[in-house]
Amino acid sequence: MRLSQFHLATVKEVPADAEVASHKLMLRAGMIRKLASGLYTWTPLGLRVLRKVEGVVREEMVRAGAVEMLMPSVQPRELWEETGRWEKFGGQLLKIKDRKEQEFCYGPTHEEVITDFARNELKSYKQLPLNFFQIQTKFRDEIRPRFGVMRAREFLMKDAYSFHVTPESLGETYKVMYDAYSRIFTRLGLEFRAVDADTGAIGGSASHEFQVIADSGEDAIAFSDASPYAANIEKAEALAPTTERPAPGAALTRVDTPTQRTIEEVTAHLGVSAAQTVKTILVRGAEGLVALCVRGDHEVNEVKAAHLAELPDESELATEEEILAATGTRPGFIGPVGLPEGIPVIVDRSAAVLADFVCGGNQDGTHYTGANWERDARVTRVADIRKVVEGDPSPDGQGTIRFARGIEVGHIFQLGQKYAEAMGAGVLDEQGKMRTMYMGCYGIGVSRIVAAAIEQRHDDNGMIWTDSMAPWRVAVCVINPKNDPVVTEAAESLYRDLADRGVETVLDDRGLRPGPMFADMELIGIPHRVVVSGRGLEGGTFEYRARTDAEARNVSRDELFALLG
Ligand code: ATP
Ligand code: MG
Ligand code: MG
Ligand code: MG
């Protein structure tokens, strides 16, 4: 690629709302441009990086035996009614109508669509196990989109869904995916940890998040300094060893029962203004009541979202630290699940719960649906919630607990039969008996990875790409191309030779002065820079500098090719 024919548009100033390094640098480098809140255009430069990530993800998925397909992003309401998620998914679900007034959503995830596909396509145990994946645009109407593509509303996800006759088979594929994810993030040069994540109300036996370690991360993770133990804070803390499960068949009360209270009633009960209610609810735990309904920017449900939108100032919400200080525990999530009968519950329509018990579940409430919620709901006595602090002994008895911040770039989940049961997806087994399939789901935030990588690898001058993610591996910078035909010809010939060797190279033939040209190449993070100048050519050398080198050095053509492989 010749930069003179490319659209490279670096800028000096970025908007004040760009808080984190990756967002600032992506804007400065001209990788993304904001269209509207949470909606970004990937420029030609940004897209090159995005495609690199996509490529690594695709290669490793295929290598792990998954098969690629592509599902529509627009999904009919009827499918979501089958799992109950049309209502339960909450405000993140963007609902749309066509000209015939038929309702659809823009897919935030694809369990319903793939389960529908599977129930139509798969007939026999002989076809299983199968693992389908796609790399596709998702839309989630995030309550507070921020950090650029890190928490966008429209974003690129790789999502995979596996189908099995037995839970053992699911466990095997889960392990294969775990390993594939580890390879993907390693190839992308990311410092990451796979952390144990809570399966919450969904039941199932395992879930792991892949967290890129970064101070700007929205998630807290706890890990042992002497063993592989690592868990996200919700798992480590809220549902620690004291978790109780109601006895099978125990009566649980849904929140849409007479115990439900309007926000006005809660407000009156607490004697606070409506604007203060959420905050008060959140910090009330110090007095024995607790309701942890808002965690960071996590979506709760539509009513809550509407309620939050009415608040005059969102900053009135308790911060995670405030909640921690007031309740001695971290904000988790309480979704619209049931509590054992007889437990005093005050519930506002926005799913805030004041109770002596909390229920564990997925923060986005996506897993409170289907047939199994009564069976899988777990309740924990607030008094039993154990606060995990740094220095605690690790639960596996090895080493002590340390904390780190993380960016969730991947999430794998053993779904069990939740969706297959709700949607009637089964295959015939060896005896000719219909068996509900077991499912796993495996997500990777392809676009989020780009931002996460920048968070980990940048300096004052810009981004620092690994070869695996760089828009180009090598930049050939031409000094004074317009007036020096010898230099131009030498640069062109070097560029051609590198291309012949399969080295992805960009030729900076824009005719910029060395200062601004080098600044651009550093900003966009090209791993290897080669300068072709008249002076260098006289000495038979090129000037080479790796993005991470302190100094440039002169190298011969052969040395250069050896360096660049
Ligand atoms: P988060 O906790 O950050 O909201 P999530 O748990 O809701 O993420 P999943 O449903 O597990 O996300 O989706 C799989 C992956 O998609 C996540 O691990 C993350 O990398 C990515 N992802 C989710 N939401 C967004 C978003 N708003 N913008 C960019 N990537 C996202
Ligand atoms: Mg989310
Ligand atoms: Mg999450
Ligand atoms: Mg997740």
Coordinates of C-alpha atoms and ligand atoms in Angstrom, one line a residue:
M1 CA 0.0 0.0 0.0
R2 CA 1.2 3.5 -0.9
L3 CA 0.2 6.1 1.7
S4 CA -0.2 8.7 -1.1
Q5 CA -3.2 6.6 -2.3
F6 CA -4.5 5.7 1.1
H7 CA -6.7 7.8 3.4
L8 CA -4.5 8.3 6.5
A9 CA -6.0 11.2 8.6
T10 CA -4.2 11.6 11.9
V11 CA -5.4 14.5 14.1
K12 CA -3.8 16.4 16.9
E13 CA -6.9 17.2 19.1
V14 CA -9.4 14.7 20.4
P15 CA -12.8 15.4 22.0
A16 CA -12.7 15.9 25.8
D17 CA -15.0 12.9 26.3
A18 CA -12.3 10.5 25.2
E19 CA -11.1 9.4 28.6
V20 CA -9.0 6.4 28.1
A21 CA -5.7 6.0 26.1
S22 CA -7.1 3.7 23.5
H23 CA -10.1 5.9 22.7
K24 CA -7.8 9.0 22.4
L25 CA -5.3 7.2 20.3
M26 CA -7.8 5.6 18.0
L27 CA -9.3 9.0 17.3
R28 CA -5.9 10.7 16.9
A29 CA -4.6 8.0 14.6
G30 CA -7.9 8.2 12.6
M31 CA -8.8 4.6 13.1
I32 CA -12.4 5.3 14.0
R33 CA -14.8 8.2 13.7
K34 CA -17.9 8.7 15.8
L35 CA -21.2 8.8 14.0
A36 CA -23.4 8.9 17.1
S37 CA -23.3 7.7 20.7
G38 CA -21.8 4.2 20.6
L39 CA -21.7 4.1 16.8
Y40 CA -18.3 4.2 15.1
T41 CA -17.1 4.2 11.5
W42 CA -14.0 2.1 11.1
T43 CA -11.7 4.0 8.7
P44 CA -9.5 2.2 6.2
L45 CA -6.7 2.2 8.8
G46 CA -8.9 1.0 11.7
L47 CA -10.4 -1.7 9.5
R48 CA -7.0 -3.1 8.7
V49 CA -6.4 -3.7 12.4
L50 CA -9.9 -5.0 13.0
R51 CA -9.5 -7.5 10.1
K52 CA -6.2 -8.7 11.7
V53 CA -8.0 -9.6 14.9
E54 CA -10.8 -11.2 13.0
G55 CA -8.3 -13.3 11.0
V56 CA -6.6 -14.7 14.1
V57 CA -9.9 -15.4 15.7
R58 CA -11.2 -17.2 12.6
E59 CA -8.0 -19.2 12.1
E60 CA -8.1 -20.5 15.6
M61 CA -11.8 -21.2 15.6
V62 CA -11.4 -23.3 12.4
R63 CA -8.4 -25.0 13.8
A64 CA -10.4 -25.9 16.9
G65 CA -13.0 -27.6 14.7
A66 CA -15.7 -24.9 14.6
V67 CA -17.6 -24.2 11.4
E68 CA -18.3 -20.7 10.2
M69 CA -21.7 -19.5 9.2
L70 CA -23.6 -16.1 9.1
M71 CA -26.9 -15.4 10.7
P72 CA -29.0 -12.3 10.2
S73 CA -28.6 -9.4 12.6
V74 CA -32.3 -8.7 12.5
Q75 CA -34.3 -11.3 14.4
P76 CA -38.0 -11.8 14.7
R77 CA -39.8 -11.2 18.0
E78 CA -41.4 -14.6 17.9
L79 CA -38.1 -16.4 18.5
W80 CA -37.4 -14.3 21.5
E81 CA -40.8 -14.9 22.9
E82 CA -40.0 -18.6 22.9
T83 CA -37.2 -18.1 25.4
G84 CA -39.0 -15.3 27.3
R85 CA -36.1 -13.0 26.5
W86 CA -38.2 -10.5 24.5
E87 CA -39.3 -9.1 27.8
K88 CA -36.4 -10.3 30.0
F89 CA -33.5 -9.1 28.0
G90 CA -34.1 -5.5 29.0
G91 CA -33.3 -2.2 27.6
Q92 CA -30.2 -3.4 25.7
L93 CA -32.5 -5.0 23.2
L94 CA -33.2 -2.7 20.3
K95 CA -36.7 -3.4 19.1
I96 CA -37.8 -2.4 15.6
K97 CA -40.9 -2.7 13.5
D98 CA -41.2 -3.3 9.8
R99 CA -43.9 -1.7 7.6
K100 CA -46.3 -4.4 8.4
E101 CA -45.9 -3.6 12.1
Q102 CA -44.2 -6.8 12.7
E103 CA -41.6 -6.7 15.4
F104 CA -38.0 -7.5 15.3
C105 CA -34.9 -6.9 17.3
Y106 CA -31.4 -6.1 16.2
G107 CA -29.5 -9.1 17.6
P108 CA -27.5 -8.5 20.7
T109 CA -26.6 -12.2 20.7
H110 CA -27.8 -15.2 18.7
E111 CA -28.8 -18.1 21.0
E112 CA -32.4 -18.0 19.7
V113 CA -31.5 -17.9 16.0
I114 CA -28.9 -20.7 16.3
T115 CA -31.2 -22.8 18.4
D116 CA -33.9 -22.4 15.8
F117 CA -31.4 -23.3 13.1
A118 CA -30.2 -26.4 15.1
R119 CA -33.7 -27.7 15.8
N120 CA -34.5 -27.6 12.0
E121 CA -31.1 -28.9 10.8
L122 CA -30.0 -31.5 13.4
K123 CA -31.9 -34.7 13.6
S124 CA -29.5 -37.4 14.9
Y125 CA -26.9 -37.8 17.6
K126 CA -24.6 -38.9 14.7
Q127 CA -24.4 -35.2 13.6
L128 CA -23.1 -34.1 16.9
P129 CA -21.1 -32.6 18.4
L130 CA -21.1 -29.5 16.2
N131 CA -19.7 -26.0 16.9
F132 CA -21.0 -23.2 14.7
F133 CA -19.5 -19.7 14.7
Q134 CA -20.0 -16.4 13.0
I135 CA -18.2 -13.0 13.1
Q136 CA -20.9 -10.5 13.0
T137 CA -22.2 -7.1 14.0
K138 CA -24.2 -7.0 17.2
F139 CA -26.2 -4.2 18.7
R140 CA -26.8 -3.6 22.4
D141 CA -28.4 -0.4 23.5
E142 CA -25.8 0.1 26.3
I143 CA -27.0 2.4 29.0
R144 CA -23.7 4.3 28.9
P145 CA -21.7 3.7 25.8
R146 CA -18.1 4.8 26.5
F147 CA -14.4 4.4 25.8
G148 CA -15.0 4.4 22.1
V149 CA -15.3 0.9 20.6
M150 CA -14.6 -0.6 24.0
R151 CA -18.2 -0.3 25.1
A152 CA -20.0 0.6 21.9
R153 CA -23.6 0.0 21.0
E154 CA -22.8 -1.5 17.6
F155 CA -19.8 -3.8 17.8
L156 CA -18.2 -6.8 16.1
M157 CA -18.4 -10.1 17.9
K158 CA -17.3 -13.6 17.2
D159 CA -20.0 -15.9 18.7
A160 CA -20.0 -19.6 18.6
Y161 CA -22.6 -22.1 19.7
S162 CA -21.9 -25.8 20.2
F163 CA -24.5 -28.7 20.3
H164 CA -24.2 -32.0 22.1
V165 CA -26.1 -35.1 23.2
T166 CA -24.3 -35.3 26.6
P167 CA -23.0 -32.9 29.1
E168 CA -19.6 -34.7 28.9
S169 CA -19.4 -33.9 25.2
L170 CA -20.2 -30.2 26.1
G171 CA -17.4 -30.3 28.6
E172 CA -15.0 -31.5 26.0
T173 CA -15.8 -28.8 23.5
Y174 CA -15.8 -26.2 26.3
K175 CA -12.2 -27.2 27.0
V176 CA -11.3 -27.0 23.4
M177 CA -12.7 -23.5 23.2
Y178 CA -10.9 -22.5 26.4
D179 CA -7.6 -23.6 24.8
A180 CA -8.5 -21.9 21.5
Y181 CA -9.2 -18.6 23.3
S182 CA -5.9 -18.9 25.1
R183 CA -4.1 -19.3 21.8
I184 CA -6.0 -16.4 20.2
F185 CA -5.1 -13.9 23.0
T186 CA -1.6 -15.2 23.1
R187 CA -1.1 -14.7 19.3
L188 CA -2.5 -11.2 19.6
G189 CA 0.2 -10.5 22.2
L190 CA -2.2 -9.7 25.0
E191 CA -1.6 -10.1 28.7
F192 CA -4.7 -11.9 29.8
R193 CA -6.2 -14.1 32.4
A194 CA -9.0 -16.6 32.1
V195 CA -11.1 -16.1 35.2
D196 CA -13.8 -18.2 36.7
A197 CA -17.1 -16.4 36.2
D198 CA -20.4 -17.0 37.8
T199 CA -23.0 -19.1 36.0
G200 CA -25.7 -17.5 38.1
A201 CA -29.3 -18.3 37.5
I202 CA -28.4 -20.0 34.3
G203 CA -27.1 -23.0 36.1
G204 CA -24.6 -25.0 34.1
S205 CA -21.3 -26.0 35.4
A206 CA -18.8 -23.6 34.0
S207 CA -18.2 -20.2 32.7
H208 CA -15.0 -18.3 32.1
E209 CA -14.3 -14.8 31.1
F210 CA -11.1 -13.9 29.4
Q211 CA -9.9 -10.6 30.8
V212 CA -7.1 -8.4 29.4
I213 CA -5.3 -6.9 32.3
A214 CA -5.5 -3.1 32.2
D215 CA -6.0 -0.4 34.8
S216 CA -8.7 1.1 32.8
G217 CA -10.7 -2.1 32.8
E218 CA -14.2 -2.0 34.1
D219 CA -14.0 -5.4 35.7
A220 CA -12.3 -6.4 38.9
I221 CA -10.6 -9.8 39.1
A222 CA -9.2 -11.7 42.0
F223 CA -6.3 -14.1 41.5
S224 CA -3.8 -16.0 43.5
D225 CA -0.2 -15.0 43.5
A226 CA 0.9 -18.6 43.7
S227 CA -1.6 -20.7 41.7
P228 CA -3.7 -20.5 38.6
Y229 CA -6.8 -19.5 40.7
A230 CA -8.5 -16.5 39.2
A231 CA -12.1 -15.3 39.3
N232 CA -14.0 -12.2 38.6
I233 CA -15.0 -10.4 41.7
E234 CA -18.6 -11.4 41.6
K235 CA -17.7 -15.0 41.5
A236 CA -14.9 -14.6 44.1
E237 CA -17.1 -12.7 46.4
A238 CA -20.8 -12.6 46.1
L239 CA -21.4 -16.2 45.7
A240 CA -18.6 -17.5 47.7
P241 CA -18.9 -20.7 49.7
T242 CA -22.0 -19.7 51.5
T243 CA -24.3 -19.9 48.5
E244 CA -27.5 -21.7 49.2
R245 CA -29.7 -23.4 46.7
P246 CA -33.4 -23.6 47.5
A247 CA -34.5 -27.2 47.9
P248 CA -35.9 -28.6 44.7
G249 CA -39.5 -27.5 44.3
A250 CA -39.2 -24.8 46.9
A251 CA -41.6 -22.0 46.3
L252 CA -40.0 -19.0 44.8
T253 CA -41.8 -15.8 44.2
R254 CA -41.3 -13.9 41.0
V255 CA -41.0 -10.2 41.3
D256 CA -44.1 -9.6 39.4
T257 CA -46.1 -10.7 42.5
P258 CA -47.9 -8.6 45.0
T259 CA -44.6 -8.0 46.8
Q260 CA -43.7 -5.7 43.9
R261 CA -43.6 -2.1 44.8
T262 CA -43.6 0.9 42.6
I263 CA -40.6 3.2 42.7
E264 CA -42.9 5.8 44.4
E265 CA -43.7 3.3 47.2
V266 CA -40.0 2.5 47.6
T267 CA -39.3 6.2 47.6
A268 CA -41.9 6.8 50.3
H269 CA -40.7 3.9 52.3
L270 CA -37.2 5.2 52.4
G271 CA -38.2 8.8 52.8
V272 CA -36.0 10.1 50.0
S273 CA -36.5 11.9 46.7
A274 CA -37.0 10.0 43.6
A275 CA -33.7 11.2 42.3
Q276 CA -32.0 9.7 45.3
T277 CA -33.8 6.5 45.4
V278 CA -31.4 4.4 43.4
K279 CA -28.4 5.6 45.4
T280 CA -30.2 5.1 48.6
I281 CA -31.2 1.6 47.6
L282 CA -27.7 0.8 46.8
V283 CA -26.2 2.0 50.0
R284 CA -28.9 0.8 52.3
G285 CA -27.0 -2.4 52.9
A286 CA -25.2 -1.0 55.8
E287 CA -28.4 -1.2 57.8
G288 CA -29.0 -4.8 56.9
L289 CA -30.9 -4.2 53.7
V290 CA -29.2 -4.5 50.4
A291 CA -30.1 -4.1 46.8
L292 CA -27.4 -4.1 44.3
C293 CA -29.1 -3.5 41.1
V294 CA -26.8 -1.2 39.3
R295 CA -23.3 -2.3 38.7
G296 CA -21.1 0.1 36.8
D297 CA -22.7 0.6 33.5
H298 CA -24.4 -2.7 33.3
E299 CA -27.8 -2.7 31.8
V300 CA -30.6 -3.7 34.1
N301 CA -33.9 -3.7 32.4
E302 CA -36.1 -1.3 30.5
V303 CA -37.9 0.2 33.4
K304 CA -34.7 0.7 35.3
A305 CA -33.1 2.3 32.2
A306 CA -36.1 4.6 31.9
H307 CA -35.8 5.4 35.6
L308 CA -32.1 6.1 35.4
A309 CA -32.7 8.4 32.4
E310 CA -35.1 10.4 34.5
L311 CA -32.5 11.0 37.2
P312 CA -31.3 14.6 37.0
D313 CA -27.7 13.6 37.4
E314 CA -26.4 10.1 36.9
S315 CA -23.4 10.9 39.1
E316 CA -25.8 10.6 42.0
L317 CA -25.6 6.9 41.6
A318 CA -23.4 5.3 44.2
T319 CA -20.1 4.4 42.8
E320 CA -18.7 0.9 43.3
E321 CA -16.4 2.3 46.0
E322 CA -19.3 3.9 47.8
I323 CA -21.3 0.8 47.8
L324 CA -18.3 -1.2 49.0
A325 CA -17.7 1.2 51.8
A326 CA -21.4 1.2 52.8
T327 CA -22.2 -2.4 52.5
G328 CA -18.9 -4.1 52.9
T329 CA -19.5 -5.8 49.6
R330 CA -19.3 -5.1 46.0
P331 CA -22.3 -4.3 43.9
G332 CA -23.5 -7.4 42.2
F333 CA -26.7 -7.8 40.3
I334 CA -30.1 -8.6 41.4
G335 CA -32.3 -9.4 38.6
P336 CA -36.0 -10.0 38.3
V337 CA -35.7 -13.5 39.8
G338 CA -37.7 -14.9 42.7
L339 CA -36.9 -15.0 46.4
P340 CA -38.1 -17.7 48.7
E341 CA -41.6 -17.0 49.9
G342 CA -41.9 -15.3 53.2
I343 CA -38.8 -13.3 52.8
P344 CA -39.5 -9.6 53.3
V345 CA -39.0 -8.1 49.9
I346 CA -39.4 -4.6 48.6
V347 CA -39.1 -4.6 44.9
D348 CA -39.4 -1.6 42.7
R349 CA -40.5 -2.0 39.1
S350 CA -37.0 -1.3 38.1
A351 CA -35.9 -4.6 39.7
A352 CA -34.1 -3.1 42.6
V353 CA -34.6 -5.4 45.5
L354 CA -34.3 -4.7 49.2
A355 CA -34.1 -7.9 51.0
D356 CA -32.1 -10.0 53.4
F357 CA -31.2 -12.2 50.5
V358 CA -29.7 -11.6 47.2
C359 CA -29.9 -13.7 44.1
G360 CA -27.0 -14.4 42.0
G361 CA -27.1 -14.2 38.2
N362 CA -25.7 -12.7 35.1
Q363 CA -25.4 -9.0 35.3
D364 CA -27.2 -8.3 32.2
G365 CA -30.2 -10.4 33.3
T366 CA -30.0 -12.4 30.1
H367 CA -30.1 -15.7 32.0
Y368 CA -33.2 -15.3 34.0
T369 CA -35.3 -16.8 31.3
G370 CA -36.4 -20.2 30.1
A371 CA -37.8 -23.1 32.1
N372 CA -35.1 -23.5 34.7
W373 CA -35.0 -20.4 36.7
E374 CA -36.7 -21.8 39.7
R375 CA -34.3 -24.7 39.8
D376 CA -31.2 -22.7 39.2
A377 CA -31.9 -19.5 41.2
R378 CA -29.5 -19.3 44.0
V379 CA -30.0 -17.2 47.1
T380 CA -27.4 -16.0 49.4
R381 CA -27.9 -14.4 52.8
V382 CA -26.5 -10.9 52.7
A383 CA -25.0 -11.5 56.1
D384 CA -23.1 -14.4 54.5
I385 CA -21.6 -12.5 51.6
R386 CA -18.0 -12.6 52.1
K387 CA -15.9 -9.6 51.2
V388 CA -12.7 -10.7 49.5
V389 CA -9.7 -8.5 50.2
E390 CA -6.2 -8.5 48.9
G391 CA -4.1 -10.7 51.1
D392 CA -6.8 -13.2 51.8
P393 CA -5.8 -16.8 51.4
S394 CA -6.6 -18.1 48.0
P395 CA -9.6 -20.5 48.1
D396 CA -7.5 -23.3 46.7
G397 CA -5.1 -22.9 49.6
Q398 CA -2.2 -21.8 47.5
G399 CA -0.9 -18.2 47.9
T400 CA -2.8 -15.1 48.6
I401 CA -5.4 -13.1 46.7
R402 CA -4.4 -10.1 44.6
F403 CA -6.6 -7.8 42.6
A404 CA -6.3 -6.5 39.1
R405 CA -8.5 -4.6 36.7
G406 CA -9.6 -6.3 33.5
I407 CA -11.3 -5.8 30.2
E408 CA -13.6 -8.6 29.3
V409 CA -12.6 -9.7 25.8
G410 CA -14.1 -13.1 25.7
H411 CA -16.7 -15.2 27.6
I412 CA -17.3 -18.9 27.3
F413 CA -20.3 -20.6 28.9
Q414 CA -21.8 -24.0 29.3
L415 CA -25.4 -23.3 28.7
G416 CA -26.7 -26.7 29.3
Q417 CA -30.2 -27.4 28.0
K418 CA -31.7 -24.0 28.8
Y419 CA -32.3 -22.8 25.2
A420 CA -32.7 -26.2 23.7
E421 CA -35.4 -27.0 26.2
A422 CA -37.2 -23.7 25.8
M423 CA -37.2 -24.0 22.0
G424 CA -37.6 -27.7 21.7
A425 CA -34.3 -28.6 20.0
G426 CA -33.6 -32.3 20.2
V427 CA -32.0 -35.1 18.3
L428 CA -32.6 -38.8 18.3
D429 CA -30.2 -40.9 20.3
E430 CA -28.9 -44.4 19.6
Q431 CA -32.1 -45.9 20.9
G432 CA -34.2 -43.6 18.7
K433 CA -35.3 -41.6 21.7
M434 CA -35.6 -37.8 21.4
R435 CA -32.9 -36.1 23.5
T436 CA -32.8 -32.3 24.3
M437 CA -29.4 -31.0 23.2
Y438 CA -26.8 -29.5 25.4
M439 CA -25.3 -26.2 24.3
G440 CA -22.3 -24.1 24.9
C441 CA -21.8 -20.5 23.8
Y442 CA -18.5 -18.7 23.2
G443 CA -18.1 -15.0 22.6
I444 CA -15.2 -12.8 21.7
G445 CA -15.4 -9.0 21.4
V446 CA -13.5 -8.6 18.2
S447 CA -13.7 -4.8 18.1
R448 CA -13.2 -4.5 21.8
I449 CA -9.9 -6.4 21.5
V450 CA -8.5 -3.6 19.3
A451 CA -9.1 -1.1 22.1
A452 CA -7.9 -3.5 24.8
A453 CA -4.6 -4.1 22.9
I454 CA -4.0 -0.4 22.7
E455 CA -4.6 0.0 26.5
Q456 CA -1.9 -2.5 27.1
R457 CA 0.6 -1.4 24.4
H458 CA 1.1 2.3 23.9
D459 CA 3.5 5.1 24.9
D460 CA 3.4 8.8 24.7
N461 CA 3.9 8.8 21.0
G462 CA 1.2 6.4 20.1
M463 CA 0.2 2.8 19.7
I464 CA 2.6 -0.1 19.6
W465 CA 1.2 -3.0 17.6
T466 CA 2.5 -6.5 17.7
D467 CA 3.1 -7.9 14.2
S468 CA -0.1 -9.9 14.5
M469 CA -2.3 -6.9 14.8
A470 CA -0.4 -4.1 13.0
P471 CA -2.1 -2.4 10.0
W472 CA 1.2 -3.0 8.3
R473 CA 4.3 -4.7 9.7
V474 CA 6.8 -2.4 8.0
A475 CA 6.7 1.3 7.0
V476 CA 9.2 2.3 4.3
C477 CA 9.6 6.1 4.8
V478 CA 10.9 8.0 1.8
I479 CA 12.8 11.2 2.4
N480 CA 12.2 13.8 -0.2
P481 CA 10.5 11.6 -2.8
K482 CA 9.4 14.5 -5.0
N483 CA 12.9 15.8 -5.6
D484 CA 15.1 12.8 -5.4
P485 CA 14.5 10.2 -8.1
V486 CA 17.3 8.0 -6.8
V487 CA 15.8 7.8 -3.4
T488 CA 12.4 7.2 -4.9
E489 CA 13.6 4.4 -7.0
A490 CA 15.5 2.7 -4.1
A491 CA 12.4 3.0 -1.9
E492 CA 10.1 1.6 -4.6
S493 CA 12.5 -1.3 -5.2
L494 CA 12.7 -2.1 -1.5
Y495 CA 8.9 -1.9 -1.2
R496 CA 8.6 -4.4 -4.1
D497 CA 11.1 -6.7 -2.7
L498 CA 9.5 -6.8 0.7
A499 CA 6.1 -7.4 -1.0
D500 CA 7.6 -10.3 -2.9
R501 CA 8.8 -11.8 0.3
G502 CA 5.3 -11.5 1.7
V503 CA 6.2 -8.8 4.2
E504 CA 3.2 -6.5 4.6
T505 CA 4.6 -3.0 3.9
V506 CA 3.3 0.5 3.6
L507 CA 5.3 3.0 1.5
D508 CA 5.1 6.5 3.0
D509 CA 5.5 8.4 -0.3
R510 CA 3.4 11.4 0.8
G511 CA 6.4 13.7 0.7
L512 CA 6.1 14.8 4.4
R513 CA 9.0 16.2 6.2
P514 CA 10.8 13.5 8.3
G515 CA 9.4 14.8 11.7
P516 CA 5.7 14.7 10.9
M517 CA 6.2 11.5 8.8
F518 CA 7.9 9.6 11.7
A519 CA 5.4 11.0 14.2
D520 CA 2.5 9.5 12.1
M521 CA 4.2 6.1 11.8
E522 CA 4.8 6.1 15.6
L523 CA 1.3 7.2 16.3
I524 CA -0.2 4.4 14.2
G525 CA 2.1 2.0 15.8
I526 CA 3.9 0.4 12.8
P527 CA 6.2 -2.2 14.4
H528 CA 9.2 -1.7 11.9
R529 CA 10.3 1.5 10.3
V530 CA 12.8 1.7 7.5
V531 CA 14.0 5.1 6.2
V532 CA 15.3 5.5 2.7
S533 CA 17.4 8.7 2.3
G534 CA 20.0 10.0 0.0
R535 CA 22.6 9.9 2.7
G536 CA 21.9 6.4 3.7
L537 CA 22.0 5.2 0.1
E538 CA 25.5 6.8 -0.3
G539 CA 26.7 4.6 2.5
G540 CA 24.7 1.6 1.2
T541 CA 22.4 1.4 4.1
F542 CA 18.8 1.9 5.3
E543 CA 17.9 3.3 8.6
Y544 CA 16.0 0.8 10.7
R545 CA 14.1 1.2 13.9
A546 CA 11.6 -1.1 15.6
R547 CA 8.8 0.7 17.3
T548 CA 10.1 -0.4 20.7
D549 CA 13.8 0.4 20.0
A550 CA 15.2 3.5 21.6
E551 CA 17.5 4.3 18.7
A552 CA 17.5 3.8 14.9
R553 CA 20.5 2.0 13.4
N554 CA 21.9 1.7 9.9
V555 CA 21.6 -1.7 8.3
S556 CA 22.4 -3.2 4.9
R557 CA 19.7 -4.5 2.6
D558 CA 20.6 -8.1 3.6
E559 CA 20.6 -7.3 7.3
L560 CA 17.2 -5.7 6.8
F561 CA 15.7 -8.7 5.1
A562 CA 17.1 -10.9 7.8
L563 CA 15.5 -8.7 10.5
L564 CA 12.1 -8.6 8.8
G565 CA 12.0 -12.3 8.1
Ligands
ATP1 P1 -19.7 -6.6 29.5 O1 -19.7 -7.2 30.8 O2 -18.5 -5.8 29.1 O3 -21.0 -5.7 29.3 P2 -21.0 -8.8 28.4 O4 -20.7 -9.8 29.5 O5 -22.3 -8.2 28.4 O6 -19.8 -7.7 28.4 P3 -21.1 -11.0 26.5 O7 -22.6 -11.2 26.4 O8 -20.3 -12.0 27.4 O9 -20.7 -9.5 27.0 O10 -20.5 -10.9 25.0 C1 -19.3 -11.5 24.6 C2 -18.2 -10.5 24.3 O11 -18.7 -9.4 23.5 C3 -17.8 -9.8 25.6 O12 -16.8 -10.7 26.3 C4 -17.1 -8.6 25.1 O13 -15.8 -8.8 24.7 C5 -17.9 -8.2 23.9 N1 -18.9 -7.1 24.2 C6 -20.0 -7.1 24.9 N2 -20.6 -5.9 25.0 C7 -19.8 -5.1 24.2 C8 -19.9 -3.7 23.8 N3 -20.9 -3.0 24.3 N4 -18.9 -3.2 23.0 C9 -17.9 -4.0 22.6 N5 -17.8 -5.3 22.9 C10 -18.7 -5.8 23.7
MG2 MG -22.9 -6.3 28.8
MG3 MG -19.7 -9.2 31.4
MG4 MG -19.8 -11.7 29.4

